[in-house]
mmCIF file of C-alpha atoms and ligand atoms in Angstrom:
data_model
loop_
_atom_site.group_PDB
_atom_site.id
_atom_site.type_symbol
_atom_site.label_atom_id
_atom_site.label_comp_id
_atom_site.label_asym_id
_atom_site.label_seq_id
_atom_site.Cartn_x
_atom_site.Cartn_y
_atom_site.Cartn_z
ATOM 1 C CA UNK D 3 -20.797 63.206 29.240
ATOM 2 C CA UNK D 4 -24.392 62.728 30.149
ATOM 3 C CA UNK D 5 -26.601 61.009 27.250
ATOM 4 C CA UNK D 6 -29.720 62.203 28.525
ATOM 5 C CA UNK D 7 -30.491 65.722 29.410
ATOM 6 C CA UNK D 8 -34.234 66.454 31.029
ATOM 7 C CA UNK D 9 -36.332 69.237 30.187
ATOM 8 C CA UNK D 10 -36.866 71.642 33.246
ATOM 9 C CA UNK D 11 -40.322 73.094 33.828
ATOM 10 C CA UNK D 12 -39.681 72.842 37.607
ATOM 11 C CA UNK D 13 -36.823 75.182 38.722
ATOM 12 C CA UNK D 14 -38.841 77.459 40.943
ATOM 13 C CA UNK D 15 -37.798 81.114 41.233
ATOM 14 C CA UNK D 16 -40.085 82.118 44.039
ATOM 15 C CA UNK D 17 -39.228 84.513 46.878
ATOM 16 C CA UNK D 18 -37.799 81.652 49.055
ATOM 17 C CA UNK D 19 -35.730 80.530 46.318
ATOM 18 C CA UNK D 20 -31.962 79.648 47.008
ATOM 19 C CA UNK D 21 -29.280 81.226 44.824
ATOM 20 C CA UNK D 22 -29.122 79.889 41.417
ATOM 21 C CA UNK D 23 -25.699 78.938 41.694
ATOM 22 C CA UNK D 24 -23.471 78.884 44.918
ATOM 23 C CA UNK D 25 -20.177 77.494 45.589
ATOM 24 C CA UNK D 26 -18.336 77.378 48.799
ATOM 25 C CA UNK D 27 -14.611 76.367 48.973
ATOM 26 C CA UNK D 28 -14.516 75.227 45.217
ATOM 27 C CA UNK D 29 -11.242 73.702 44.480
ATOM 28 C CA UNK D 30 -9.854 71.857 41.323
ATOM 29 C CA UNK D 31 -6.216 70.902 40.593
ATOM 30 C CA UNK D 32 -4.787 69.661 37.564
ATOM 31 C CA UNK D 33 -1.677 67.513 38.831
ATOM 32 C CA UNK D 34 0.193 69.938 41.170
ATOM 33 C CA UNK D 35 -1.139 72.819 39.521
ATOM 34 C CA UNK D 36 -3.873 74.290 41.606
ATOM 35 C CA UNK D 37 -6.420 76.219 39.333
ATOM 36 C CA UNK D 38 -9.204 76.893 41.708
ATOM 37 C CA UNK D 39 -7.884 77.290 45.080
ATOM 38 C CA UNK D 40 -11.039 77.073 47.264
ATOM 39 C CA UNK D 41 -13.545 80.012 45.757
ATOM 40 C CA UNK D 42 -16.606 81.164 47.055
ATOM 41 C CA UNK D 43 -19.494 82.247 44.507
ATOM 42 C CA UNK D 44 -23.194 83.414 45.295
ATOM 43 C CA UNK D 45 -25.296 84.087 42.261
ATOM 44 C CA UNK D 46 -29.072 85.206 42.964
ATOM 45 C CA UNK D 47 -31.574 83.994 40.698
ATOM 46 C CA UNK D 48 -32.390 86.108 37.722
ATOM 47 C CA UNK D 49 -29.144 88.021 37.952
ATOM 48 C CA UNK D 50 -26.262 88.223 35.722
ATOM 49 C CA UNK D 51 -23.103 87.192 36.990
ATOM 50 C CA UNK D 52 -19.481 87.777 35.033
ATOM 51 C CA UNK D 53 -16.517 85.830 35.753
ATOM 52 C CA UNK D 54 -13.487 87.608 34.530
ATOM 53 C CA UNK D 55 -9.643 86.600 34.663
ATOM 54 C CA UNK D 56 -6.693 86.621 32.432
ATOM 55 C CA UNK D 57 -6.078 83.539 30.235
ATOM 56 C CA UNK D 58 -5.420 80.326 32.236
ATOM 57 C CA UNK D 59 -7.405 81.772 35.342
ATOM 58 C CA UNK D 60 -9.681 78.960 35.555
ATOM 59 C CA UNK D 61 -12.938 80.470 34.054
ATOM 60 C CA UNK D 62 -13.669 77.580 31.824
ATOM 61 C CA UNK D 63 -12.822 75.150 34.860
ATOM 62 C CA UNK D 64 -15.251 76.843 36.764
ATOM 63 C CA UNK D 65 -17.938 76.768 34.338
ATOM 64 C CA UNK D 66 -17.326 73.318 33.494
ATOM 65 C CA UNK D 67 -17.420 72.164 37.027
ATOM 66 C CA UNK D 68 -20.692 74.017 37.643
ATOM 67 C CA UNK D 69 -22.137 72.700 34.654
ATOM 68 C CA UNK D 70 -21.366 69.171 35.782
ATOM 69 C CA UNK D 71 -18.812 68.538 32.825
ATOM 70 C CA UNK D 72 -16.149 67.811 35.098
ATOM 71 C CA UNK D 73 -15.754 67.252 39.063
ATOM 72 C CA UNK D 74 -14.536 69.421 41.575
ATOM 73 C CA UNK D 75 -11.881 68.181 43.809
ATOM 74 C CA UNK D 76 -13.561 69.730 46.971
ATOM 75 C CA UNK D 77 -16.489 72.294 47.564
ATOM 76 C CA UNK D 78 -19.945 72.501 48.508
ATOM 77 C CA UNK D 79 -21.530 73.332 45.352
ATOM 78 C CA UNK D 80 -25.523 73.957 44.388
ATOM 79 C CA UNK D 81 -26.930 74.769 41.088
ATOM 80 C CA UNK D 82 -30.650 75.554 40.892
ATOM 81 C CA UNK D 83 -30.999 74.454 44.342
ATOM 82 C CA UNK D 84 -29.208 71.023 43.561
ATOM 83 C CA UNK D 85 -26.342 69.712 45.254
ATOM 84 C CA UNK D 86 -23.848 69.165 42.518
ATOM 85 C CA UNK D 87 -22.288 66.136 43.870
ATOM 86 C CA UNK D 88 -25.374 64.421 44.938
ATOM 87 C CA UNK D 89 -27.721 65.316 42.200
ATOM 88 C CA UNK D 90 -25.905 66.124 39.035
ATOM 89 C CA UNK D 91 -28.867 65.007 36.773
ATOM 90 C CA UNK D 92 -31.029 67.598 38.562
ATOM 91 C CA UNK D 93 -28.381 70.147 37.812
ATOM 92 C CA UNK D 94 -28.333 69.133 34.236
ATOM 93 C CA UNK D 95 -31.967 69.175 33.918
ATOM 94 C CA UNK D 96 -32.040 72.728 34.968
ATOM 95 C CA UNK D 97 -28.847 74.543 33.096
ATOM 96 C CA UNK D 98 -27.823 74.998 29.558
ATOM 97 C CA UNK D 99 -24.176 75.632 28.867
ATOM 98 C CA UNK D 100 -22.606 77.255 25.733
ATOM 99 C CA UNK D 101 -19.018 76.585 25.778
ATOM 100 C CA UNK D 102 -15.977 78.517 24.817
ATOM 101 C CA UNK D 103 -15.538 75.956 22.050
ATOM 102 C CA UNK D 104 -18.793 75.309 20.247
ATOM 103 C CA UNK D 105 -21.096 72.596 20.315
ATOM 104 C CA UNK D 106 -22.323 72.950 17.007
ATOM 105 C CA UNK D 107 -22.105 70.026 14.273
ATOM 106 C CA UNK D 108 -20.882 71.727 11.055
ATOM 107 C CA UNK D 109 -21.867 68.686 8.789
ATOM 108 C CA UNK D 110 -25.480 69.072 9.527
ATOM 109 C CA UNK D 111 -27.729 72.130 8.966
ATOM 110 C CA UNK D 112 -28.615 74.811 11.404
ATOM 111 C CA UNK D 113 -32.132 73.286 11.765
ATOM 112 C CA UNK D 114 -30.894 69.857 12.264
ATOM 113 C CA UNK D 115 -28.502 71.022 15.026
ATOM 114 C CA UNK D 116 -31.740 72.376 16.636
ATOM 115 C CA UNK D 117 -33.727 69.217 16.216
ATOM 116 C CA UNK D 118 -31.003 67.031 17.738
ATOM 117 C CA UNK D 119 -31.300 69.277 20.791
ATOM 118 C CA UNK D 120 -34.794 68.949 20.956
ATOM 119 C CA UNK D 121 -34.441 65.278 20.709
ATOM 120 C CA UNK D 122 -31.859 65.069 23.500
ATOM 121 C CA UNK D 123 -34.569 67.135 25.649
ATOM 122 C CA UNK D 124 -37.053 64.462 24.872
ATOM 123 C CA UNK D 125 -39.557 66.941 23.113
ATOM 124 C CA UNK D 126 -42.142 65.427 21.015
ATOM 125 C CA UNK D 127 -41.417 65.764 17.088
ATOM 126 C CA UNK D 128 -44.190 68.536 16.580
ATOM 127 C CA UNK D 129 -42.675 70.426 19.939
ATOM 128 C CA UNK D 130 -39.376 70.119 18.660
ATOM 129 C CA UNK D 131 -40.189 71.605 15.302
ATOM 130 C CA UNK D 132 -42.036 74.396 16.706
ATOM 131 C CA UNK D 133 -39.422 75.085 19.301
ATOM 132 C CA UNK D 134 -36.438 74.940 16.587
ATOM 133 C CA UNK D 135 -38.504 77.293 14.266
ATOM 134 C CA UNK D 136 -39.129 79.955 17.165
ATOM 135 C CA UNK D 137 -35.395 79.913 18.162
ATOM 136 C CA UNK D 138 -34.128 80.107 14.506
ATOM 137 C CA UNK D 139 -36.541 82.997 14.131
ATOM 138 C CA UNK D 140 -35.425 84.638 17.208
ATOM 139 C CA UNK D 141 -31.565 84.193 16.567
ATOM 140 C CA UNK D 142 -32.128 85.525 12.752
ATOM 141 C CA UNK D 143 -31.147 81.937 11.394
ATOM 142 C CA UNK D 144 -34.261 81.367 9.317
ATOM 143 C CA UNK D 145 -32.561 81.828 6.117
ATOM 144 C CA UNK D 146 -29.561 79.774 7.083
ATOM 145 C CA UNK D 147 -31.548 77.017 8.780
ATOM 146 C CA UNK D 148 -31.385 74.538 5.522
ATOM 147 C CA UNK D 149 -27.550 75.281 5.387
ATOM 148 C CA UNK D 150 -25.059 73.161 6.569
ATOM 149 C CA UNK D 151 -23.609 74.868 9.948
ATOM 150 C CA UNK D 152 -19.713 74.636 8.500
ATOM 151 C CA UNK D 153 -20.931 77.373 5.771
ATOM 152 C CA UNK D 154 -21.859 79.776 8.756
ATOM 153 C CA UNK D 155 -19.788 82.960 9.713
ATOM 154 C CA UNK D 156 -18.382 83.018 13.364
ATOM 155 C CA UNK D 157 -21.206 84.817 14.557
ATOM 156 C CA UNK D 158 -24.052 82.812 13.053
ATOM 157 C CA UNK D 159 -22.296 79.798 14.555
ATOM 158 C CA UNK D 160 -22.105 81.711 18.189
ATOM 159 C CA UNK D 161 -26.070 82.444 17.795
ATOM 160 C CA UNK D 162 -26.815 78.917 16.961
ATOM 161 C CA UNK D 163 -24.953 77.665 19.762
ATOM 162 C CA UNK D 164 -26.947 79.784 22.103
ATOM 163 C CA UNK D 165 -30.404 78.995 20.203
ATOM 164 C CA UNK D 166 -29.198 75.164 20.821
ATOM 165 C CA UNK D 167 -28.495 76.140 24.558
ATOM 166 C CA UNK D 168 -32.073 77.343 24.906
ATOM 167 C CA UNK D 169 -34.100 74.483 23.287
ATOM 168 C CA UNK D 170 -34.590 72.936 27.262
ATOM 169 C CA UNK D 171 -35.778 75.986 28.164
ATOM 170 C CA UNK D 172 -33.051 76.135 30.820
ATOM 171 C CA UNK D 173 -33.416 78.687 34.028
ATOM 172 C CA UNK D 174 -29.744 78.811 34.354
ATOM 173 C CA UNK D 175 -27.380 79.330 31.566
ATOM 174 C CA UNK D 176 -23.594 79.232 31.395
ATOM 175 C CA UNK D 177 -21.972 81.387 28.610
ATOM 176 C CA UNK D 178 -18.283 80.809 28.424
ATOM 177 C CA UNK D 179 -17.221 83.798 26.517
ATOM 178 C CA UNK D 180 -20.156 84.379 24.293
ATOM 179 C CA UNK D 181 -19.214 87.283 22.304
ATOM 180 C CA UNK D 182 -15.308 86.336 21.608
ATOM 181 C CA UNK D 183 -14.634 86.677 17.740
ATOM 182 C CA UNK D 184 -17.678 88.543 17.159
ATOM 183 C CA UNK D 185 -17.943 91.874 15.303
ATOM 184 C CA UNK D 186 -19.023 94.977 17.324
ATOM 185 C CA UNK D 187 -22.844 94.639 15.726
ATOM 186 C CA UNK D 188 -22.998 90.909 16.603
ATOM 187 C CA UNK D 189 -21.660 91.416 20.095
ATOM 188 C CA UNK D 190 -24.178 94.418 20.527
ATOM 189 C CA UNK D 191 -27.104 91.919 19.389
ATOM 190 C CA UNK D 192 -25.744 88.981 21.596
ATOM 191 C CA UNK D 193 -26.072 91.545 24.714
ATOM 192 C CA UNK D 194 -29.579 92.100 23.499
ATOM 193 C CA UNK D 195 -30.240 88.514 23.476
ATOM 194 C CA UNK D 196 -28.625 88.131 26.928
ATOM 195 C CA UNK D 197 -30.903 90.913 28.517
ATOM 196 C CA UNK D 198 -33.791 89.404 26.886
ATOM 197 C CA UNK D 199 -33.103 86.122 28.577
ATOM 198 C CA UNK D 200 -32.503 87.918 31.880
ATOM 199 C CA UNK D 201 -35.727 89.755 31.573
ATOM 200 C CA UNK D 202 -37.678 86.363 31.276
ATOM 201 C CA UNK D 203 -35.996 85.544 34.797
ATOM 202 C CA UNK D 204 -33.107 83.417 33.394
ATOM 203 C CA UNK D 205 -29.736 83.473 35.507
ATOM 204 C CA UNK D 206 -26.883 84.126 33.330
ATOM 205 C CA UNK D 207 -23.324 82.982 34.463
ATOM 206 C CA UNK D 208 -20.844 84.428 31.715
ATOM 207 C CA UNK D 209 -17.062 84.643 31.174
ATOM 208 C CA UNK D 210 -15.737 87.167 29.307
ATOM 209 C CA UNK D 211 -12.224 88.745 28.222
ATOM 210 C CA UNK D 212 -14.140 92.157 27.480
ATOM 211 C CA UNK D 213 -14.492 94.374 30.293
ATOM 212 C CA UNK D 214 -16.980 96.563 28.730
ATOM 213 C CA UNK D 215 -19.131 93.299 28.313
ATOM 214 C CA UNK D 216 -19.016 92.744 32.080
ATOM 215 C CA UNK D 217 -19.749 96.343 32.950
ATOM 216 C CA UNK D 218 -22.641 96.440 30.510
ATOM 217 C CA UNK D 219 -24.324 93.292 31.269
ATOM 218 C CA UNK D 220 -23.463 91.891 34.797
ATOM 219 C CA UNK D 221 -25.173 92.751 38.213
ATOM 220 C CA UNK D 222 -21.946 91.422 39.709
ATOM 221 C CA UNK D 223 -18.471 90.745 38.666
ATOM 222 C CA UNK D 224 -15.946 88.508 40.036
ATOM 223 C CA UNK D 225 -12.299 88.885 39.115
ATOM 224 C CA UNK D 226 -10.409 85.376 38.985
ATOM 225 C CA UNK D 227 -6.530 85.624 39.676
ATOM 226 C CA UNK D 228 -4.209 83.159 41.009
ATOM 227 C CA UNK D 229 -6.733 80.632 41.956
ATOM 228 C CA UNK D 230 -8.698 83.114 44.200
ATOM 229 C CA UNK D 231 -11.336 85.645 43.638
ATOM 230 C CA UNK D 232 -9.331 88.691 43.635
ATOM 231 C CA UNK D 233 -12.403 91.043 43.916
ATOM 232 C CA UNK D 234 -16.163 90.704 43.740
ATOM 233 C CA UNK D 235 -18.835 93.329 43.450
ATOM 234 C CA UNK D 236 -20.857 95.516 41.154
ATOM 235 C CA UNK D 237 -18.787 97.178 38.351
ATOM 236 C CA UNK D 238 -19.143 100.516 40.374
ATOM 237 C CA UNK D 239 -17.927 98.837 43.541
ATOM 238 C CA UNK D 240 -14.637 97.251 41.760
ATOM 239 C CA UNK D 241 -13.821 100.446 40.113
ATOM 240 C CA UNK D 242 -14.044 102.106 43.626
ATOM 241 C CA UNK D 243 -11.815 99.635 45.040
ATOM 242 C CA UNK D 244 -8.485 100.828 42.931
ATOM 243 C CA UNK D 245 -6.955 104.422 42.975
ATOM 244 C CA UNK D 246 -7.015 106.493 40.068
ATOM 245 C CA UNK D 247 -10.283 108.246 40.254
ATOM 246 C CA UNK D 248 -10.071 111.778 40.311
ATOM 247 C CA UNK D 249 -11.851 115.089 39.922
ATOM 248 C CA UNK D 250 -10.659 117.126 36.855
ATOM 249 C CA UNK D 251 -10.788 121.208 37.000
ATOM 250 C CA UNK D 252 -10.325 122.700 33.614
ATOM 251 C CA UNK D 253 -9.710 126.216 33.453
ATOM 252 C CA UNK D 254 -9.739 128.751 30.350
ATOM 253 C CA UNK D 255 -8.031 131.751 31.688
ATOM 254 C CA UNK D 256 -4.194 130.711 32.464
ATOM 255 C CA UNK D 257 -4.021 133.146 35.333
ATOM 256 C CA UNK D 258 -6.814 131.394 37.090
ATOM 257 C CA UNK D 259 -4.980 128.149 36.291
ATOM 258 C CA UNK D 260 -1.675 129.076 37.778
ATOM 259 C CA UNK D 261 -3.075 130.407 41.087
ATOM 260 C CA UNK D 262 -5.334 127.346 41.384
ATOM 261 C CA UNK D 263 -2.308 125.169 40.865
ATOM 262 C CA UNK D 264 -0.445 127.043 43.444
ATOM 263 C CA UNK D 265 -3.324 127.149 45.952
ATOM 264 C CA UNK D 266 -4.013 123.382 45.617
ATOM 265 C CA UNK D 267 -1.485 120.562 46.826
ATOM 266 C CA UNK D 268 -1.567 117.127 45.928
ATOM 267 C CA UNK D 269 -2.809 117.980 42.453
ATOM 268 C CA UNK D 270 -1.397 116.836 39.092
ATOM 269 C CA UNK D 271 -1.069 119.631 36.616
ATOM 270 C CA UNK D 272 -1.314 119.506 32.730
ATOM 271 C CA UNK D 273 -0.085 123.211 31.865
ATOM 272 C CA UNK D 274 -1.200 122.605 27.994
ATOM 273 C CA UNK D 275 -4.818 121.856 28.545
ATOM 274 C CA UNK D 276 -4.899 123.880 31.877
ATOM 275 C CA UNK D 277 -6.415 121.319 33.871
ATOM 276 C CA UNK D 278 -5.733 119.876 37.383
ATOM 277 C CA UNK D 279 -6.476 116.640 38.730
ATOM 278 C CA UNK D 280 -7.220 115.813 42.532
ATOM 279 C CA UNK D 281 -7.497 112.345 43.643
ATOM 280 C CA UNK D 282 -10.741 111.145 44.553
ATOM 281 C CA UNK D 283 -12.912 108.025 44.928
ATOM 282 C CA UNK D 284 -15.642 109.940 43.224
ATOM 283 C CA UNK D 285 -18.083 109.435 46.362
ATOM 284 C CA UNK D 286 -20.699 112.231 46.984
ATOM 285 C CA UNK D 287 -18.772 112.981 50.488
ATOM 286 C CA UNK D 288 -15.521 113.351 48.989
ATOM 287 C CA UNK D 289 -17.036 115.321 45.908
ATOM 288 C CA UNK D 290 -18.496 117.853 48.664
ATOM 289 C CA UNK D 291 -15.420 118.190 50.729
ATOM 290 C CA UNK D 292 -13.523 119.142 47.413
ATOM 291 C CA UNK D 293 -15.978 121.591 46.558
ATOM 292 C CA UNK D 294 -15.861 123.257 49.933
ATOM 293 C CA UNK D 295 -12.228 123.459 49.522
ATOM 294 C CA UNK D 296 -12.518 125.109 46.212
ATOM 295 C CA UNK D 297 -14.531 127.589 47.334
ATOM 296 C CA UNK D 298 -12.812 128.286 50.472
ATOM 297 C CA UNK D 299 -9.648 128.855 48.485
ATOM 298 C CA UNK D 300 -11.463 131.203 46.272
ATOM 299 C CA UNK D 301 -10.939 128.752 43.102
ATOM 300 C CA UNK D 302 -13.460 128.844 40.206
ATOM 301 C CA UNK D 303 -12.747 126.334 37.562
ATOM 302 C CA UNK D 304 -14.568 126.438 34.207
ATOM 303 C CA UNK D 305 -15.446 122.853 34.122
ATOM 304 C CA UNK D 306 -15.548 120.200 36.806
ATOM 305 C CA UNK D 307 -15.715 116.548 36.068
ATOM 306 C CA UNK D 308 -15.582 113.482 37.714
ATOM 307 C CA UNK D 309 -13.411 110.574 36.625
ATOM 308 C CA UNK D 310 -13.718 106.926 38.207
ATOM 309 C CA UNK D 311 -11.459 104.275 36.825
ATOM 310 C CA UNK D 312 -12.936 101.937 34.342
ATOM 311 C CA UNK D 313 -12.753 98.185 34.596
ATOM 312 C CA UNK D 314 -9.659 97.836 32.598
ATOM 313 C CA UNK D 315 -7.997 99.752 35.429
ATOM 314 C CA UNK D 316 -9.373 97.265 37.806
ATOM 315 C CA UNK D 317 -8.245 94.311 35.762
ATOM 316 C CA UNK D 318 -5.008 95.334 35.503
ATOM 317 C CA UNK D 319 -4.584 96.229 39.068
ATOM 318 C CA UNK D 320 -6.061 93.002 40.475
ATOM 319 C CA UNK D 321 -4.498 90.540 37.824
ATOM 320 C CA UNK D 322 -1.066 91.843 37.118
ATOM 321 C CA UNK D 323 1.819 89.935 38.859
ATOM 322 C CA UNK D 324 4.255 92.786 38.481
ATOM 323 C CA UNK D 325 4.269 95.842 41.056
ATOM 324 C CA UNK D 326 3.830 98.347 38.275
ATOM 325 C CA UNK D 327 0.924 100.760 38.668
ATOM 326 C CA UNK D 328 -1.697 100.555 35.831
ATOM 327 C CA UNK D 329 -2.130 104.072 36.454
ATOM 328 C CA UNK D 330 1.217 105.332 35.017
ATOM 329 C CA UNK D 331 -0.773 107.151 32.182
ATOM 330 C CA UNK D 332 -3.150 109.722 33.607
ATOM 331 C CA UNK D 333 -5.822 110.282 30.888
HETATM 332 N N1 ATP W 405 -7.646 69.034 31.308
HETATM 333 C C1 ATP W 405 -6.785 69.672 31.639
HETATM 334 N N2 ATP W 405 -5.480 69.014 32.089
HETATM 335 C C2 ATP W 405 -4.377 69.833 32.645
HETATM 336 N N3 ATP W 405 -4.653 71.236 32.953
HETATM 337 C C3 ATP W 405 -5.725 71.869 32.560
HETATM 338 C C4 ATP W 405 -7.008 70.944 31.854
HETATM 339 N N4 ATP W 405 -7.858 72.031 31.629
HETATM 340 C C5 ATP W 405 -7.480 73.255 31.944
HETATM 341 N N5 ATP W 405 -5.992 73.216 32.343
HETATM 342 C C6 ATP W 405 -5.290 74.143 33.164
HETATM 343 O O1 ATP W 405 -6.023 75.014 34.032
HETATM 344 C C7 ATP W 405 -5.855 76.276 33.810
HETATM 345 C C8 ATP W 405 -7.174 77.033 33.713
HETATM 346 O O2 ATP W 405 -7.524 76.734 32.492
HETATM 347 P P1 ATP W 405 -8.884 77.462 32.134
HETATM 348 O O3 ATP W 405 -9.287 76.772 30.621
HETATM 349 O O4 ATP W 405 -9.985 77.086 33.311
HETATM 350 O O5 ATP W 405 -8.584 78.936 31.948
HETATM 351 P P2 ATP W 405 -9.640 80.017 31.317
HETATM 352 O O6 ATP W 405 -9.682 81.010 32.465
HETATM 353 O O7 ATP W 405 -10.825 79.611 30.916
HETATM 354 O O8 ATP W 405 -8.641 80.796 30.223
HETATM 355 P P3 ATP W 405 -8.894 81.482 29.135
HETATM 356 O O9 ATP W 405 -9.207 82.955 29.190
HETATM 357 O O10 ATP W 405 -7.825 81.323 27.901
HETATM 358 O O11 ATP W 405 -10.077 80.685 28.217
HETATM 359 C C9 ATP W 405 -4.602 76.503 32.748
HETATM 360 O O12 ATP W 405 -3.471 76.470 33.330
HETATM 361 C C10 ATP W 405 -4.979 75.101 31.966
HETATM 362 O O13 ATP W 405 -3.771 75.191 31.367
HETATM 363 MG MG1 MG W 406 -11.815 79.636 28.850
#
């Protein structure tokens, strides 16, 4: 572990700036187990990137490599414009990392943890105090600041952990499962914190088990499975990748429902709720052709709704190792 971490006022994010994080052919094995089998990542500065994947997929490994905690076996890796292999010190100076397992020292107070970080970043005493006070305030830890961190709840520890990460004012931060174990309110607070960081121009690389979190926060999402990026894109792009989207027609008149069901092929019927489902990718083009088709068949539904698959569907489809369809149950 590096003993000195430099403060980082310099990382430029002008129009010419390169990707905040880029990886080409990133590989890592432990013994004969290949964890990362040549993955490529490209994360524009100022965006939020979420890495998803089942337990053991290699998310933490990727974060540790990109934050210089462990070395890759191969790959052309740049963080904050710096070559990870050639200049790991410069990378360290540009980033902040909050690990899956906390860096908080429980024996000392929250404030002392913060001041320790300020020391590590070579802030002057007065600057360190001011930064610590600002961050403790921002993370709602003022009341707890003088208490040993071991007495904090999980959510408080997590907030302290992120506050500590921000002491050096990093322009790129890695958050490995930032909200695991937090209650819904604390999760939403954490989301707010992450959004604030992004509006300050910080690039966020996060891993998560929560698909709604990726959906909520991330500009782009990659699903890691079996050592490879199984899919990458915006949440909407990923959802369109897998089947399961449909247009749902609901009828109130059973006779209208029955005649529509007879007229339309390839629909799924639900006779109890008088609804019909037509497979669709949810695109405007397909929607228009479905509407035209309904018009020409003289079918008039009382309600028409478009359903796209959610990220859970995507996750199951991309990461399942069985051939079972994740869409057995149609909602
Ligand atoms: N130091 C190590 N020595 C040997 N194997 C390791 C080591 N660190 C990780 N692994 C293995 O690498 C694989 C990826 O682990 P990693 O912690 O990156 O997964 P993850 O995606 O973060 O999982 P989780 O969702 O459970 O946090 C796992 O099979 C793990 O057992
Ligand atoms: Mg992990």
